XYZ file of C-alpha atoms in Angstrom:
485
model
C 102.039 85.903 128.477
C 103.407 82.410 127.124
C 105.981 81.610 125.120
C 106.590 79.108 122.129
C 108.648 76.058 122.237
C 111.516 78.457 121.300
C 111.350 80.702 124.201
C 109.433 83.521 122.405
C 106.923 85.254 124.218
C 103.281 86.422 122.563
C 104.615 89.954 122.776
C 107.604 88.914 121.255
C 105.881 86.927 118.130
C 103.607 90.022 117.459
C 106.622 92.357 117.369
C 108.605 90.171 114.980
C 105.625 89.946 112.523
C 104.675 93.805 112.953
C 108.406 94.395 111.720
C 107.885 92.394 109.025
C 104.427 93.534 108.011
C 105.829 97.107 108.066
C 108.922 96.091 105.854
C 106.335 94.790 103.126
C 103.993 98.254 103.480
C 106.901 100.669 103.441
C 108.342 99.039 100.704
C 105.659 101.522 98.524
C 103.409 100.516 95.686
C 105.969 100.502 92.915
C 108.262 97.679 94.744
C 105.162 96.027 95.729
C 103.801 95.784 92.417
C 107.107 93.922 91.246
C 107.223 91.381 93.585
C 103.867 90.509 93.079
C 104.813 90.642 89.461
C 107.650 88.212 90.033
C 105.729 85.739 92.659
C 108.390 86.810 95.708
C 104.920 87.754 97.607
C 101.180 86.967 96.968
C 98.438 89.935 96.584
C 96.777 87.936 100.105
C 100.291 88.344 101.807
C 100.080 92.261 101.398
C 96.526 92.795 102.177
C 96.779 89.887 104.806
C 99.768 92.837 106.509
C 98.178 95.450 105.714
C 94.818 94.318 107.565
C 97.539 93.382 110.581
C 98.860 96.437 110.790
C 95.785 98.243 110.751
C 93.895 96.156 113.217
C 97.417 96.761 115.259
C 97.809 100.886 114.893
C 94.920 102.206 113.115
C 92.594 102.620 116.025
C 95.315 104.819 117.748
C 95.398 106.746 114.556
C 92.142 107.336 113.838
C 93.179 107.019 109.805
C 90.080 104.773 108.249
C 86.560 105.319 108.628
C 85.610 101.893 107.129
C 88.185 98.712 106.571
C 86.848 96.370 103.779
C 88.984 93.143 105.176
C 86.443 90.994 103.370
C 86.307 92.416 100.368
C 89.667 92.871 100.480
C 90.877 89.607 100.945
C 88.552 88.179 98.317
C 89.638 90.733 95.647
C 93.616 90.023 96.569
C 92.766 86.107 95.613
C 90.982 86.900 92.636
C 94.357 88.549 91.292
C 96.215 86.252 92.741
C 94.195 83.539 90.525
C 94.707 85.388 87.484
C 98.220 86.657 87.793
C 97.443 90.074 85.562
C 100.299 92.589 85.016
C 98.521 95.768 85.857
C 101.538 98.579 87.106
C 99.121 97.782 90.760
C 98.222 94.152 90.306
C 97.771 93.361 93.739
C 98.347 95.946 95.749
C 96.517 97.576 98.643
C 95.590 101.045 98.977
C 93.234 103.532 100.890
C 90.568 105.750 99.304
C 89.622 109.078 100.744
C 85.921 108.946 102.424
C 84.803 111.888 99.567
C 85.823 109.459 96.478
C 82.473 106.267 95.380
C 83.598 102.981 96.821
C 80.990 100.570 95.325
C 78.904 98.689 97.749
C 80.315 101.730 100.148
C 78.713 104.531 102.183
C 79.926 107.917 100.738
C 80.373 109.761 103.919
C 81.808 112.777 103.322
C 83.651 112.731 106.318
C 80.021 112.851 108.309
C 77.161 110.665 109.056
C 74.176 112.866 107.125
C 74.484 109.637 104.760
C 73.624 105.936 104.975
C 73.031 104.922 101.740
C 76.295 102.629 99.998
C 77.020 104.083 96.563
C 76.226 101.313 93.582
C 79.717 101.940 91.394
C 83.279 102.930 91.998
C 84.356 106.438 91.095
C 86.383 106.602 88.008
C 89.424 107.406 90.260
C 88.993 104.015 92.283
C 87.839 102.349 88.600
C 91.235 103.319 87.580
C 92.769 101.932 89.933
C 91.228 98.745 90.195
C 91.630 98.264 86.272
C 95.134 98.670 86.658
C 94.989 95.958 89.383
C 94.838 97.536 92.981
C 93.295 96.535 95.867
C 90.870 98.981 97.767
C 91.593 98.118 101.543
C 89.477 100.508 103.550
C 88.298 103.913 103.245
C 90.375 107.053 105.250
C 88.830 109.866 107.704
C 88.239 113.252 106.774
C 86.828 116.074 108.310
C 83.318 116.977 107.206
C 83.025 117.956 103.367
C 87.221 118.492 103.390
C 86.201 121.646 105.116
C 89.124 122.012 107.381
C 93.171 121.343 107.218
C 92.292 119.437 110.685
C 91.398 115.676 110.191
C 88.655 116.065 112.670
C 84.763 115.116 112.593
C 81.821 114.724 115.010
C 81.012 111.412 113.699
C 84.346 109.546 113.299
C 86.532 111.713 115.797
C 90.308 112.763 115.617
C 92.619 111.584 113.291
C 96.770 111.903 114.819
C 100.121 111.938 112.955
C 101.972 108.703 113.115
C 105.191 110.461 114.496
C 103.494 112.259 117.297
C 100.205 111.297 118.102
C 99.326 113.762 120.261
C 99.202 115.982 116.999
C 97.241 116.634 113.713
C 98.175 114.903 110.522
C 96.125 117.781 108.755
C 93.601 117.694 106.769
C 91.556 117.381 105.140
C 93.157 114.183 103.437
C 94.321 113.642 106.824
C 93.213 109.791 107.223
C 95.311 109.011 104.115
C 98.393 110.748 105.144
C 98.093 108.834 108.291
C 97.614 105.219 107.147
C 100.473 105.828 104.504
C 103.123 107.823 106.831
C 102.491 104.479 109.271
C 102.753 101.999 107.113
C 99.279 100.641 106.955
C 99.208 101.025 103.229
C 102.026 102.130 100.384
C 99.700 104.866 98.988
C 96.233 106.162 99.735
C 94.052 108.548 97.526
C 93.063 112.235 98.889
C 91.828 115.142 97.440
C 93.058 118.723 97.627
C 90.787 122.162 97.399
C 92.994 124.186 98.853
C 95.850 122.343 99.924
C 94.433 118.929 101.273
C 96.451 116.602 99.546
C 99.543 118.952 100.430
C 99.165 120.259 103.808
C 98.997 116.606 105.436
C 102.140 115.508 103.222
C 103.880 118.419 105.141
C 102.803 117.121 108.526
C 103.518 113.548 107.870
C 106.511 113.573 105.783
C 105.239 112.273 102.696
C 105.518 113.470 98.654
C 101.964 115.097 97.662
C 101.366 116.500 94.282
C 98.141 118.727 93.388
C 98.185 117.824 89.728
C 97.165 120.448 87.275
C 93.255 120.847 87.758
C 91.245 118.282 85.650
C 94.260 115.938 85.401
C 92.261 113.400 87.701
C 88.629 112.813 86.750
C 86.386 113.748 89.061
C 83.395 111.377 87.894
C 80.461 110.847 88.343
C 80.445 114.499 89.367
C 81.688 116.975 87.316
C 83.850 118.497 89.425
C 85.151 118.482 93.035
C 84.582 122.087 94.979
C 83.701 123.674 91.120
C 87.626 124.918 89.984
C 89.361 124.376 93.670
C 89.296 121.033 93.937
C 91.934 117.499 92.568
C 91.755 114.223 93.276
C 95.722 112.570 94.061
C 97.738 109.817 95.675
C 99.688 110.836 98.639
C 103.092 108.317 98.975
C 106.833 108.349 100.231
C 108.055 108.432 96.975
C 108.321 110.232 94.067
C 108.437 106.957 92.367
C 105.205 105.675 93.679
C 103.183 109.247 93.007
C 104.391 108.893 89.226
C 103.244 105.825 89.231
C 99.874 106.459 90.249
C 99.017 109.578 88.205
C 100.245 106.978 85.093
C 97.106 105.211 86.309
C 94.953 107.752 87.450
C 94.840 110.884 84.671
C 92.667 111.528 82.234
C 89.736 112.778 82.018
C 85.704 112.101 80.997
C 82.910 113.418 78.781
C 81.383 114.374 82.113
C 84.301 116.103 83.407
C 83.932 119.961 83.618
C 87.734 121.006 83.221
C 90.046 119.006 81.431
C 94.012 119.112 81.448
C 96.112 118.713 78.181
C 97.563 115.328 78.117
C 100.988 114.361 79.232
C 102.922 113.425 76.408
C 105.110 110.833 77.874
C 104.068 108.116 80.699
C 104.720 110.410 84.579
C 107.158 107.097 85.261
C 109.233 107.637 82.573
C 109.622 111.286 82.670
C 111.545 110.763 85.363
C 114.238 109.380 83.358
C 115.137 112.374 82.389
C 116.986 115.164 84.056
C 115.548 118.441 83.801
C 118.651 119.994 83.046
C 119.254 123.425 84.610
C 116.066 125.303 85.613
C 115.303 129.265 87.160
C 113.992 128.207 90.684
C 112.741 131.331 92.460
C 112.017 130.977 96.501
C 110.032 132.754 98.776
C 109.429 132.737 102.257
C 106.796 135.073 101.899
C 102.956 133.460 102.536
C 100.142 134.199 99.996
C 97.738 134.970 102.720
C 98.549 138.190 104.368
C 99.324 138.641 108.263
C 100.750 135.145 108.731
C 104.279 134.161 109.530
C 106.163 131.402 108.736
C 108.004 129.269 111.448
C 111.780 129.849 111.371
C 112.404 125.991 111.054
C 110.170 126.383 108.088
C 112.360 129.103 106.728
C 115.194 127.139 107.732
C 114.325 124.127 106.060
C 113.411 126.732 102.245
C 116.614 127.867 102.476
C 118.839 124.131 103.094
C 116.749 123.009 100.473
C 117.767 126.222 98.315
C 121.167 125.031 98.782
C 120.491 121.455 97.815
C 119.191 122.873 94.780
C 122.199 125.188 94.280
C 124.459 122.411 94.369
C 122.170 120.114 91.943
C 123.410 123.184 89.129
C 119.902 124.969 89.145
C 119.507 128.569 89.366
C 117.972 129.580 91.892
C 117.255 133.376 93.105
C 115.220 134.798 95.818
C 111.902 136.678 94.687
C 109.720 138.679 96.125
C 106.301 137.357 94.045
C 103.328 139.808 94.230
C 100.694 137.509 94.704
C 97.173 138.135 93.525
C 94.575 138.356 96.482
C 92.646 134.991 96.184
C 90.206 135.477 99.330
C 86.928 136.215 96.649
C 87.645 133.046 94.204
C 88.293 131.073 96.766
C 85.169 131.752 98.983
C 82.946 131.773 96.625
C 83.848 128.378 95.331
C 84.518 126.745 98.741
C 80.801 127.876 99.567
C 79.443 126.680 96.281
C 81.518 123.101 96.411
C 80.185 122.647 100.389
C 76.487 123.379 99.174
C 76.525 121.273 96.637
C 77.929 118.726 98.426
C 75.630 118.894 102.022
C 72.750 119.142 99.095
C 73.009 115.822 98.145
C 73.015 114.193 101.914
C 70.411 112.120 102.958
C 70.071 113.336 106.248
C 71.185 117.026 106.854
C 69.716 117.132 110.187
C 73.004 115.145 111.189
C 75.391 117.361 109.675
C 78.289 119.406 112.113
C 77.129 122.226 113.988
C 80.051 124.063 111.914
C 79.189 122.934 108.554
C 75.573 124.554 108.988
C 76.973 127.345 110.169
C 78.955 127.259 106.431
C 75.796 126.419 104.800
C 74.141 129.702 106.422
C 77.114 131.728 104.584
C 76.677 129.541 101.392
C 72.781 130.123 101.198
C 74.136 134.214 100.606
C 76.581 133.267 98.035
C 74.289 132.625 94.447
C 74.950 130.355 92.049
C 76.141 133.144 89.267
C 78.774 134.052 92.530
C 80.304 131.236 91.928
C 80.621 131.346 88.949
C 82.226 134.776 88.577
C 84.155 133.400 91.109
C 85.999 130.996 88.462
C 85.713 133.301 86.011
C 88.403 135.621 88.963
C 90.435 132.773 89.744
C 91.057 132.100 85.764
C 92.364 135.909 85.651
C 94.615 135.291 88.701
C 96.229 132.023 86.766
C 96.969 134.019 84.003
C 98.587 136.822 86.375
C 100.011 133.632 88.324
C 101.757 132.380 84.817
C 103.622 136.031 84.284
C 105.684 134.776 87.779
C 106.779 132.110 85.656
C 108.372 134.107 82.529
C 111.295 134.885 84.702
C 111.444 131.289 86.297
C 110.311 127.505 85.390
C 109.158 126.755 89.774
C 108.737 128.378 92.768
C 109.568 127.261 95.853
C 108.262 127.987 99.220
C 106.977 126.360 102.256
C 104.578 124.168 102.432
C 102.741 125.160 105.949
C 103.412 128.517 107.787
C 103.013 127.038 111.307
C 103.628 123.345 113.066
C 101.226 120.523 113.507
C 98.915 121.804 116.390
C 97.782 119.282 118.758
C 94.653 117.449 117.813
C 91.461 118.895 118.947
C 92.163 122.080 117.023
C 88.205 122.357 116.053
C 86.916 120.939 119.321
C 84.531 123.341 120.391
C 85.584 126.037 118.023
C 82.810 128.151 116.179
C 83.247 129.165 112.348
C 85.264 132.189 112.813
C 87.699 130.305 115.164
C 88.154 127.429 112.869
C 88.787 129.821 110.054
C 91.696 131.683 112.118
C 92.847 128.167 112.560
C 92.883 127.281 109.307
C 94.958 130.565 107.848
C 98.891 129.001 108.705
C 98.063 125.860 107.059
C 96.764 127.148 103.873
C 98.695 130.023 103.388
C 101.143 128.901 101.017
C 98.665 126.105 98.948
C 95.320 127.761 99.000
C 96.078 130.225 95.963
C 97.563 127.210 93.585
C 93.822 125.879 93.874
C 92.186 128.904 92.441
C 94.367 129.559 89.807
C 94.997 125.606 89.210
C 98.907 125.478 89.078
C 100.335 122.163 90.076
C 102.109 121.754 93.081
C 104.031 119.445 95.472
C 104.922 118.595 98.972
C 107.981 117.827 100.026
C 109.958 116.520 102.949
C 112.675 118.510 103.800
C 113.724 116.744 107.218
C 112.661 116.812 110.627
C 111.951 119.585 113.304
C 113.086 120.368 116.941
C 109.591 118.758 117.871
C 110.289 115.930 116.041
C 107.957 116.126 113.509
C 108.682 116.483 109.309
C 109.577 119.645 107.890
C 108.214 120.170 104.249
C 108.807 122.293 100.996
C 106.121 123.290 98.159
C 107.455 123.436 94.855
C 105.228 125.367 92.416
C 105.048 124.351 88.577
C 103.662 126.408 85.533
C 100.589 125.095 84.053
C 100.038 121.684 82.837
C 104.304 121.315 83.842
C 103.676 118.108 86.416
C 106.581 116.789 84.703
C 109.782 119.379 86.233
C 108.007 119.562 89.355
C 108.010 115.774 89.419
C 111.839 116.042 88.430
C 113.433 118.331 90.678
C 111.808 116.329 93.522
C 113.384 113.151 92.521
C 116.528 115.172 92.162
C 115.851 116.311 96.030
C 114.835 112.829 96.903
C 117.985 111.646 95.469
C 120.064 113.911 96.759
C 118.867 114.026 100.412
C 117.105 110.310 100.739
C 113.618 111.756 102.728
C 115.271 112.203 106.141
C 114.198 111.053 109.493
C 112.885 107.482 108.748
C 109.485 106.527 109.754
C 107.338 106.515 112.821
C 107.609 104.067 115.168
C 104.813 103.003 116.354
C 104.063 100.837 119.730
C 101.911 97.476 119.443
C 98.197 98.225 120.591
């Protein structure tokens, strides 16, 4: 390999600029945004790193299904040339493959369609307005069907601190790209714990807003009641930040949430004084056991807490059995969805073995099936008369290595599936916000996680308390490092 007229090798050059690409990514959207802001750094000069890193590490992670370096590039001058103030003005990020990128196929995940989409989803029109840069769009597995960032069409996605295992799923491409530095914050979606369940394996904050805090438009909803659109980040900060730009809602939006009455960002400028945290060990879904360095990790952060001047008690909740709600809507939201493909003869083996169950599920099913989950959110709020959160685990078990759905059938994908959702799944039927985490680093190396558990429409102290924990116990463990490909 040759070297410069200094003495530095190829290898060496590429290393020194990878370092400093990464410095500029893991900086986050926030700090991005304000040296943009202050002309320290250009809008090209990010996306121009970004694209490096992910032509460097992105094949090894499997995290985009489509990079828009073009377009990209081209948008990043145009702010650049008109030096706007948007809270994102010329920053990068990564949208999920389920979310309208215009001029983009909407995959799904799959390859059943072909057909590029002719306008942005309100999400990504958000985000543009408030000057962003859409980079590239992130894997998925098929419909968001699985906690497993695996497809048939686009192959296995791998967390960033061990690639031999899963990131999770199904926002599983975002987590990736953002927990490696190829972007400071990537959009995912979460119907039963997608936007969550990969935060826990990549050691990243992920917040489920409130359902109908994020507009789901052009369609009216996302997996009927289940389902949220979110950022997933490294900071508290940066997730704040985001949902500033990102709620509200639409005339075509089925639910709505009651608007926040002060900007996310600047809630956090205030301390949420003493709360009644209650913690629990104990999964929602019955017959699964938590990892002890799960339990371990509850009950260090229970002490952080503790010393933070919070109350906080152990309970023993008596969670409301979710299976019905949840089926029922998951079957709907997947029909709906494989309805509108253009060619369903391409669709997963898997997924029309879900569509066989969904065909015996009607259309008034479903919709009882809301109608359930709104009576478990009301017996879901009585939890929180005696305290303000609740805090658990995020994930019962470890990441698994990748190929978790490689050559498994429904039923085996489904026993899969029950350790990773057993602590999120139930805060999508009865709509409850909720948040991931980080809560240090396991014996394998890989992050350790926390779900805190908000009442109703109360983003704002689960927000709070995680800044407190951020503050108080900077996210440890670092970040991946990642060799040059």
């Amino acid at each position: 390999m040759g070297r410069d007229a200094n003495g530095a090798s190829g290898g060496d050059r590429a290393g020194q600029q990878d370092r400093e690409d990464a410095e500029l990514m893991f900086l986050g959207v926030e700090r991005q945004a304000e040296l943009v802001r202050a002309g320290k750094v250009t809008s090209r000069a990010l996306v121009e790193a970004s694209l490096r890193r992910i032509a460097r590490h992105g094949s090894a992670l499997g995290a985009f299904r489509v990079v828009l370096a073009e377009q990209a590039l081209a948008e990043a001058d145009a702010r650049d040339a008109r030096r706007g103030d948007g809270p994102l003005h010329g920053v990068p990020v990564a949208v999920k493959d389920e979310l309208d990128v215009a001029g983009q196929v909407t995959g799904f995940g799959g390859a059943a369609n072909r057909t590029p989409v002719a306008a942005d989803c309100e999400a990504v029109r958000r985000l543009r307005a408030a000057g962003a840069v859409v980079i590239g769009k992130t894997t998925m597995p098929e419909f968001g069907q699985w906690p497993f960032t695996e497809s048939a069409a686009h192959g296995h996605a791998r967390n960033p601190w061990d690639t031999t295992r899963t990131p999770g799923g199904s926002s599983g491409g975002s987590a990736a790209a953002v927990a490696a530095g190829l972007v400071g914050a990537a959009l995912g979606g979460d119907g039963g714990g997608s936007i969550r369940i990969p935060a826990a394996c990549c050691g990243l904050f992920g917040l489920k807003p409130q359902r109908g805090r994020v507009s789901t438009a052009p369609h009216p909803h996302l997996w009927y009641a289940l389902g949220t659109v979110g950022p997933l980040t490294r900071t508290v900060r940066d997730t704040a930040l985001l949902y500033d730009v990102l709620a509200g809602s639409t005339p075509t939006d089925r639910w709505s949430a009651r608007p926040a009455a002060t900007g996310w960002l600047r809630d956090l400028d205030t301390a949420p004084g003493r709360l009644r945290i209650g913690y629990s060990a104990t999964p929602a879904v019955p017959g699964v056991r938590p990892d002890p360095q799960h339990v371990a990790a509850l009950l260090e952060t229970v002490r952080t807490l503790r010393e933070l001047g919070h109350d906080v008690r152990e309970v023993r909740p008596r969670y409301p059995d979710a299976t019905v709600p949840f089926v029922a809507q998951f079957c709907g939201g997947v029909r709906a969805e494989a309805a509108a493909v253009e060619r369903p003869e391409l669709l997963e083996r898997r997924t029309r073995h879900v569509l066989a169950l969904a065909r015996a599920v009607p259309e008034s099913a479903v919709e009882r099936g809301i109608l359930a989950g709104e009576r478990l959110a009301a017996r879901a709020d009585r939890m929180f008369t005696t305290m303000d959160l609740l805090l658990t685990p995020t994930i019962a078990g470890r990441p698994r290595p990748v190929g978790a759905l490689d050559g498994a059938g429904l039923l085996t994908a489904l026993v899969r599936a029950r350790p990773m959702i057993a602590y999120t799944a139930l805060w999508n039927v009865t709509g409850h916000p909720a948040a991931s985490l980080p809560a240090g680093r396991g014996t394998d190396g890989l992050p350790l996680a926390v779900q805190l558990v908000g009442r109703r429409d109360d983003e704002v102290s689960v927000l709070r308390v995680a800044a407190q924990l951020e503050a108080a116990r900077p996210w440890a463990g670092g970040r991946p490092e990642l060799p040059l490909a």
